[in-house]
């Protein structure tokens, strides 16, 4: 079960060969457009491509972007009965302008205001009813208004009472609301902002990692650090450093989605936290080696491992 912020990732592909006479900016001549799933929708897509069965819950607006997002989900075999439409709310869209396969600019259209109480009720009811058919509950939080402390606390308690694996990919606003989850996956930038520190070396990362384990009720904490790899902090005090897979990095878009999807699926299948982290690290290495938000499939992950 994946619940969180749904996004549509649009791409404008072209070439930049001249500077605008109106301002010192590149002129990109668009030759192709494409759209992919983003946020919680991309997490569900990754779970599906890794041979898991995602049940997706989230919110879109009553607009063309929302219809397009739902259509892509359906084309990929992911059910949309948990995708609720809220009037007067735009679907979150990230438009990336690409020139010669380089990321030139990103334009965001979104609302960060909380969803209505009525929509919250629908989301909670859908997740609550669907949990009995799920092995795990995954929160994908981008601070776009779907998740809040009330929803998170209620669903974590419900999932844990049923013995489900619970994981969270947090942002900033509700960072410490995920107390009680089994796996908590922040990245370095998020940790530095929330904890008010700079992780300049392994010693500072170790100290902060142990603090997070304590503050969040003893989950496994998987701190992702980009090219530095990952550090897994276990409740027992054990700490495991996992080096980034040596691949050429083309695009980090969606890398966090890939990590939490692979790690959660591994835990649900019986992996230990360390095994899940190693699997997720391999998946991330594949994901960042390609341009655009492209899900990692089971066969290529199997081959990489």
Tab-separated table of N, CA and C in Angstrom, residues 104-224:
chain	number	residue	atom	x	y	z
A	104	UNK	N	18.020	21.565	-18.082
A	104	UNK	CA	18.225	23.011	-18.168
A	104	UNK	C	17.408	23.772	-17.136
A	105	UNK	N	16.148	23.382	-16.958
A	105	UNK	CA	15.240	24.151	-16.103
A	105	UNK	C	14.092	23.254	-15.654
A	106	UNK	N	13.557	23.509	-14.449
A	106	UNK	CA	12.354	22.822	-13.995
A	106	UNK	C	11.320	23.853	-13.574
A	107	UNK	N	10.082	23.646	-13.996
A	107	UNK	CA	8.973	24.526	-13.649
A	107	UNK	C	7.941	23.705	-12.884
A	108	UNK	N	7.560	24.150	-11.674
A	108	UNK	CA	6.605	23.418	-10.839
A	108	UNK	C	5.261	24.127	-10.801
A	109	UNK	N	4.189	23.359	-10.956
A	109	UNK	CA	2.817	23.845	-10.761
A	109	UNK	C	2.201	22.975	-9.671
A	110	UNK	N	1.799	23.588	-8.556
A	110	UNK	CA	1.362	22.776	-7.425
A	110	UNK	C	0.636	23.621	-6.389
A	111	UNK	N	0.016	22.925	-5.446
A	111	UNK	CA	-0.517	23.541	-4.239
A	111	UNK	C	0.021	22.750	-3.059
A	112	UNK	N	0.532	23.455	-2.051
A	112	UNK	CA	1.047	22.793	-0.857
A	112	UNK	C	0.067	22.861	0.303
A	113	UNK	N	-1.113	23.400	0.048
A	113	UNK	CA	-2.113	23.495	1.106
A	113	UNK	C	-2.681	22.116	1.413
A	114	UNK	N	-3.126	21.892	2.649
A	114	UNK	CA	-3.666	20.578	3.013
A	114	UNK	C	-4.907	20.234	2.188
A	115	UNK	N	-5.102	18.958	1.927
A	115	UNK	CA	-6.326	18.526	1.270
A	115	UNK	C	-7.501	18.721	2.230
A	116	UNK	N	-8.710	18.720	1.707
A	116	UNK	CA	-9.898	18.967	2.529
A	116	UNK	C	-10.133	17.807	3.496
A	117	UNK	N	-10.888	18.075	4.540
A	117	UNK	CA	-11.221	17.034	5.514
A	117	UNK	C	-11.977	15.883	4.852
A	118	UNK	N	-12.831	16.201	3.897
A	118	UNK	CA	-13.591	15.169	3.194
A	118	UNK	C	-12.661	14.255	2.402
A	119	UNK	N	-11.674	14.852	1.726
A	119	UNK	CA	-10.734	14.047	0.952
A	119	UNK	C	-9.844	13.222	1.873
A	120	UNK	N	-9.447	13.807	3.011
A	120	UNK	CA	-8.669	13.046	3.995
A	120	UNK	C	-9.430	11.800	4.434
A	121	UNK	N	-10.724	11.981	4.699
A	121	UNK	CA	-11.545	10.852	5.136
A	121	UNK	C	-11.554	9.756	4.085
A	122	UNK	N	-11.679	10.149	2.821
A	122	UNK	CA	-11.692	9.164	1.735
A	122	UNK	C	-10.363	8.414	1.649
A	123	UNK	N	-9.264	9.145	1.781
A	123	UNK	CA	-7.942	8.510	1.711
A	123	UNK	C	-7.760	7.525	2.855
A	124	UNK	N	-8.092	7.966	4.074
A	124	UNK	CA	-7.913	7.100	5.251
A	124	UNK	C	-8.793	5.863	5.151
A	125	UNK	N	-10.040	6.028	4.705
A	125	UNK	CA	-10.936	4.884	4.566
A	125	UNK	C	-10.415	3.900	3.532
A	126	UNK	N	-9.920	4.415	2.422
A	126	UNK	CA	-9.409	3.538	1.364
A	126	UNK	C	-8.196	2.744	1.855
A	127	UNK	N	-7.263	3.438	2.515
A	127	UNK	CA	-6.063	2.760	3.007
A	127	UNK	C	-6.429	1.756	4.089
A	128	UNK	N	-7.306	2.134	4.996
A	128	UNK	CA	-7.696	1.248	6.085
A	128	UNK	C	-8.325	-0.036	5.557
A	129	UNK	N	-9.204	0.096	4.560
A	129	UNK	CA	-9.868	-1.072	3.989
A	129	UNK	C	-8.900	-1.937	3.181
A	130	UNK	N	-7.938	-1.296	2.527
A	130	UNK	CA	-7.019	-2.053	1.674
A	130	UNK	C	-5.858	-2.693	2.401
A	131	UNK	N	-5.588	-2.260	3.628
A	131	UNK	CA	-4.419	-2.769	4.361
A	131	UNK	C	-4.465	-4.271	4.591
A	132	UNK	N	-5.666	-4.820	4.741
A	132	UNK	CA	-5.758	-6.257	5.007
A	132	UNK	C	-5.213	-7.084	3.840
A	133	UNK	N	-5.197	-6.500	2.653
A	133	UNK	CA	-4.672	-7.193	1.476
A	133	UNK	C	-3.227	-6.820	1.171
A	134	UNK	N	-2.597	-6.069	2.068
A	134	UNK	CA	-1.233	-5.593	1.813
A	134	UNK	C	-0.253	-6.216	2.801
A	135	UNK	N	0.996	-6.338	2.376
A	135	UNK	CA	2.073	-6.798	3.258
A	135	UNK	C	2.798	-5.623	3.898
A	136	UNK	N	2.679	-4.450	3.274
A	136	UNK	CA	3.427	-3.293	3.771
A	136	UNK	C	2.660	-2.011	3.484
A	137	UNK	N	2.929	-0.994	4.297
A	137	UNK	CA	2.395	0.355	4.096
A	137	UNK	C	3.571	1.296	3.910
A	138	UNK	N	3.572	2.032	2.798
A	138	UNK	CA	4.669	2.935	2.458
A	138	UNK	C	4.131	4.353	2.351
A	139	UNK	N	4.737	5.282	3.104
A	139	UNK	CA	4.397	6.697	3.016
A	139	UNK	C	5.393	7.410	2.109
A	140	UNK	N	4.886	8.077	1.078
A	140	UNK	CA	5.740	8.872	0.191
A	140	UNK	C	5.330	10.332	0.345
A	141	UNK	N	6.109	11.080	1.123
A	141	UNK	CA	5.738	12.425	1.549
A	141	UNK	C	6.613	13.462	0.844
A	142	UNK	N	5.962	14.335	0.056
A	142	UNK	CA	6.663	15.431	-0.608
A	142	UNK	C	6.190	16.802	-0.109
A	143	UNK	N	5.491	16.828	1.017
A	143	UNK	CA	4.971	18.079	1.567
A	143	UNK	C	4.028	18.800	0.605
A	144	UNK	N	3.200	18.040	-0.106
A	144	UNK	CA	2.262	18.654	-1.043
A	144	UNK	C	0.825	18.639	-0.530
A	145	UNK	N	0.627	18.288	0.762
A	145	UNK	CA	-0.677	18.464	1.365
A	145	UNK	C	-1.503	17.217	1.607
A	146	UNK	N	-1.093	16.066	1.094
A	146	UNK	CA	-1.901	14.861	1.285
A	146	UNK	C	-1.726	14.290	2.686
A	147	UNK	N	-0.508	14.259	3.187
A	147	UNK	CA	-0.213	13.667	4.480
A	147	UNK	C	-0.100	14.745	5.562
A	148	UNK	N	-0.612	14.430	6.745
A	148	UNK	CA	-0.391	15.287	7.912
A	148	UNK	C	-0.248	14.387	9.132
A	149	UNK	N	0.019	15.001	10.279
A	149	UNK	CA	0.270	14.218	11.474
A	149	UNK	C	-0.872	13.303	11.853
A	150	UNK	N	-2.106	13.765	11.649
A	150	UNK	CA	-3.265	12.957	12.000
A	150	UNK	C	-3.371	11.707	11.143
A	151	UNK	N	-3.264	11.875	9.818
A	151	UNK	CA	-3.339	10.738	8.902
A	151	UNK	C	-2.195	9.767	9.165
A	152	UNK	N	-0.992	10.314	9.307
A	152	UNK	CA	0.185	9.459	9.497
A	152	UNK	C	0.048	8.635	10.778
A	153	UNK	N	-0.266	9.290	11.875
A	153	UNK	CA	-0.375	8.585	13.152
A	153	UNK	C	-1.442	7.507	13.138
A	154	UNK	N	-2.605	7.825	12.569
A	154	UNK	CA	-3.700	6.856	12.522
A	154	UNK	C	-3.318	5.630	11.697
A	155	UNK	N	-2.712	5.857	10.528
A	155	UNK	CA	-2.399	4.743	9.638
A	155	UNK	C	-1.203	3.923	10.126
A	156	UNK	N	-0.222	4.582	10.736
A	156	UNK	CA	0.906	3.829	11.310
A	156	UNK	C	0.388	2.894	12.406
A	157	UNK	N	-0.460	3.426	13.294
A	157	UNK	CA	-1.008	2.605	14.365
A	157	UNK	C	-1.815	1.434	13.841
A	158	UNK	N	-2.629	1.675	12.818
A	158	UNK	CA	-3.453	0.622	12.243
A	158	UNK	C	-2.591	-0.467	11.601
A	159	UNK	N	-1.592	-0.036	10.812
A	159	UNK	CA	-0.729	-1.001	10.121
A	159	UNK	C	0.073	-1.838	11.107
A	160	UNK	N	0.597	-1.204	12.141
A	160	UNK	CA	1.393	-1.936	13.117
A	160	UNK	C	0.528	-2.924	13.902
A	161	UNK	N	-0.728	-2.555	14.170
A	161	UNK	CA	-1.626	-3.465	14.895
A	161	UNK	C	-1.930	-4.715	14.079
A	162	UNK	N	-1.773	-4.614	12.754
A	162	UNK	CA	-2.008	-5.752	11.870
A	162	UNK	C	-0.711	-6.461	11.481
A	163	UNK	N	0.398	-6.042	12.068
A	163	UNK	CA	1.663	-6.698	11.807
A	163	UNK	C	2.261	-6.400	10.438
A	164	UNK	N	1.923	-5.252	9.842
A	164	UNK	CA	2.437	-4.899	8.522
A	164	UNK	C	3.808	-4.227	8.629
A	165	UNK	N	4.606	-4.375	7.593
A	165	UNK	CA	5.832	-3.595	7.459
A	165	UNK	C	5.427	-2.156	7.152
A	166	UNK	N	6.023	-1.174	7.827
A	166	UNK	CA	5.694	0.237	7.595
A	166	UNK	C	6.979	1.006	7.303
A	167	UNK	N	7.001	1.734	6.200
A	167	UNK	CA	8.179	2.507	5.811
A	167	UNK	C	7.774	3.928	5.449
A	168	UNK	N	8.743	4.838	5.499
A	168	UNK	CA	8.441	6.245	5.205
A	168	UNK	C	9.607	6.902	4.485
A	169	UNK	N	9.268	7.658	3.442
A	169	UNK	CA	10.211	8.529	2.736
A	169	UNK	C	9.754	9.954	3.043
A	170	UNK	N	10.377	10.624	4.032
A	170	UNK	CA	9.854	11.895	4.545
A	170	UNK	C	10.344	13.097	3.745
A	171	UNK	N	9.728	14.230	4.023
A	171	UNK	CA	10.244	15.505	3.552
A	171	UNK	C	10.573	16.332	4.798
A	172	UNK	N	10.085	17.562	4.879
A	172	UNK	CA	10.434	18.422	6.010
A	172	UNK	C	9.304	18.581	7.038
A	173	UNK	N	8.088	18.825	6.561
A	173	UNK	CA	7.016	19.282	7.439
A	173	UNK	C	6.610	18.273	8.508
A	174	UNK	N	6.623	16.985	8.180
A	174	UNK	CA	6.123	15.968	9.102
A	174	UNK	C	7.214	14.976	9.480
A	175	UNK	N	8.425	15.445	9.507
A	175	UNK	CA	9.595	14.582	9.671
A	175	UNK	C	9.478	13.665	10.886
A	176	UNK	N	9.056	14.202	12.007
A	176	UNK	CA	9.017	13.418	13.243
A	176	UNK	C	7.635	12.825	13.542
A	177	UNK	N	6.727	12.918	12.549
A	177	UNK	CA	5.412	12.308	12.713
A	177	UNK	C	5.441	10.805	12.425
A	178	UNK	N	6.551	10.320	11.883
A	178	UNK	CA	6.616	8.919	11.460
A	178	UNK	C	7.158	8.000	12.545
A	179	UNK	N	6.967	8.389	13.771
A	179	UNK	CA	7.403	7.571	14.893
A	179	UNK	C	6.684	6.213	14.847
A	180	UNK	N	7.436	5.154	14.992
A	180	UNK	CA	6.852	3.819	15.010
A	180	UNK	C	6.988	3.046	13.713
A	181	UNK	N	7.503	3.682	12.653
A	181	UNK	CA	7.681	2.944	11.399
A	181	UNK	C	8.855	1.976	11.531
A	182	UNK	N	8.943	1.036	10.593
A	182	UNK	CA	10.042	0.063	10.615
A	182	UNK	C	11.286	0.593	9.917
A	183	UNK	N	11.086	1.325	8.821
A	183	UNK	CA	12.210	1.883	8.062
A	183	UNK	C	11.906	3.332	7.726
A	184	UNK	N	12.857	4.204	8.019
A	184	UNK	CA	12.735	5.644	7.783
A	184	UNK	C	13.869	6.046	6.864
A	185	UNK	N	13.541	6.629	5.677
A	185	UNK	CA	14.561	6.888	4.661
A	185	UNK	C	14.660	8.372	4.299
A	186	UNK	N	15.368	9.155	5.072
A	186	UNK	CA	15.602	10.549	4.676
A	186	UNK	C	16.868	10.656	3.831
A	187	UNK	N	17.011	11.769	3.116
A	187	UNK	CA	18.300	12.029	2.459
A	187	UNK	C	19.084	13.051	3.283
A	188	UNK	N	20.320	13.272	2.898
A	188	UNK	CA	21.197	14.114	3.706
A	188	UNK	C	20.688	15.546	3.804
A	189	UNK	N	20.183	16.090	2.718
A	189	UNK	CA	19.702	17.477	2.736
A	189	UNK	C	18.543	17.635	3.709
A	190	UNK	N	17.640	16.660	3.728
A	190	UNK	CA	16.497	16.728	4.632
A	190	UNK	C	16.942	16.651	6.089
A	191	UNK	N	17.870	15.749	6.377
A	191	UNK	CA	18.364	15.596	7.743
A	191	UNK	C	19.064	16.866	8.211
A	192	UNK	N	19.896	17.448	7.355
A	192	UNK	CA	20.613	18.664	7.729
A	192	UNK	C	19.642	19.799	8.026
A	193	UNK	N	18.599	19.927	7.213
A	193	UNK	CA	17.639	21.017	7.405
A	193	UNK	C	16.822	20.834	8.687
A	194	UNK	N	16.353	19.620	8.928
A	194	UNK	CA	15.488	19.371	10.079
A	194	UNK	C	16.271	19.359	11.383
A	195	UNK	N	17.465	18.782	11.368
A	195	UNK	CA	18.264	18.657	12.583
A	195	UNK	C	19.154	19.866	12.838
A	196	UNK	N	19.266	20.765	11.851
A	196	UNK	CA	20.072	21.968	12.021
A	196	UNK	C	21.554	21.695	12.134
A	197	UNK	N	22.043	20.729	11.339
A	197	UNK	CA	23.458	20.361	11.378
A	197	UNK	C	23.993	20.241	9.961
A	198	UNK	N	25.317	20.155	9.858
A	198	UNK	CA	25.967	19.832	8.600
A	198	UNK	C	26.664	18.495	8.760
A	199	UNK	N	26.350	17.561	7.895
A	199	UNK	CA	26.966	16.237	7.955
A	199	UNK	C	28.252	16.277	7.132
A	200	UNK	N	29.305	16.780	7.749
A	200	UNK	CA	30.563	17.001	7.038
A	200	UNK	C	31.461	15.773	7.018
A	201	UNK	N	31.211	14.823	7.906
A	201	UNK	CA	32.047	13.618	7.939
A	201	UNK	C	31.245	12.458	8.525
A	202	UNK	N	31.865	11.284	8.539
A	202	UNK	CA	31.192	10.098	9.039
A	202	UNK	C	30.815	10.183	10.492
A	203	UNK	N	31.619	10.899	11.267
A	203	UNK	CA	31.345	11.002	12.701
A	203	UNK	C	30.060	11.789	12.958
A	204	UNK	N	29.881	12.898	12.244
A	204	UNK	CA	28.668	13.698	12.441
A	204	UNK	C	27.446	12.939	11.943
A	205	UNK	N	27.586	12.185	10.853
A	205	UNK	CA	26.470	11.391	10.341
A	205	UNK	C	26.082	10.310	11.339
A	206	UNK	N	27.070	9.688	11.959
A	206	UNK	CA	26.797	8.638	12.949
A	206	UNK	C	26.038	9.190	14.144
A	207	UNK	N	26.450	10.353	14.619
A	207	UNK	CA	25.808	10.954	15.781
A	207	UNK	C	24.346	11.286	15.472
A	208	UNK	N	24.121	11.912	14.325
A	208	UNK	CA	22.760	12.314	13.960
A	208	UNK	C	21.903	11.085	13.661
A	209	UNK	N	22.489	10.091	13.020
A	209	UNK	CA	21.744	8.872	12.722
A	209	UNK	C	21.232	8.202	13.975
A	210	UNK	N	22.070	8.122	14.997
A	210	UNK	CA	21.654	7.513	16.260
A	210	UNK	C	20.574	8.351	16.947
A	211	UNK	N	20.669	9.685	16.821
A	211	UNK	CA	19.638	10.559	17.384
A	211	UNK	C	18.282	10.316	16.711
A	212	UNK	N	18.307	10.135	15.388
A	212	UNK	CA	17.063	9.884	14.658
A	212	UNK	C	16.431	8.566	15.082
A	213	UNK	N	17.247	7.534	15.243
A	213	UNK	CA	16.721	6.244	15.691
A	213	UNK	C	15.999	6.413	17.023
A	214	UNK	N	16.596	7.166	17.938
A	214	UNK	CA	16.010	7.376	19.255
A	214	UNK	C	14.733	8.209	19.179
A	215	UNK	N	14.746	9.298	18.412
A	215	UNK	CA	13.600	10.204	18.333
A	215	UNK	C	12.383	9.562	17.676
A	216	UNK	N	12.630	8.607	16.775
A	216	UNK	CA	11.546	8.041	15.984
A	216	UNK	C	11.050	6.698	16.510
A	217	UNK	N	11.472	6.335	17.708
A	217	UNK	CA	10.964	5.102	18.306
A	217	UNK	C	11.660	3.848	17.840
A	218	UNK	N	12.937	3.948	17.553
A	218	UNK	CA	13.796	2.812	17.211
A	218	UNK	C	13.463	2.117	15.887
A	219	UNK	N	13.313	2.870	14.795
A	219	UNK	CA	13.220	2.217	13.487
A	219	UNK	C	14.623	1.971	12.942
A	220	UNK	N	14.709	1.286	11.823
A	220	UNK	CA	15.941	1.316	11.044
A	220	UNK	C	15.926	2.616	10.252
A	221	UNK	N	17.021	3.366	10.277
A	221	UNK	CA	17.119	4.633	9.545
A	221	UNK	C	18.102	4.451	8.402
A	222	UNK	N	17.627	4.665	7.177
A	222	UNK	CA	18.480	4.558	5.994
A	222	UNK	C	18.734	5.957	5.462
A	223	UNK	N	19.913	6.479	5.743
A	223	UNK	CA	20.301	7.822	5.318
A	223	UNK	C	20.975	7.740	3.955
A	224	UNK	N	20.374	8.366	2.949
A	224	UNK	CA	20.966	8.360	1.612
A	224	UNK	C	21.799	9.629	1.418
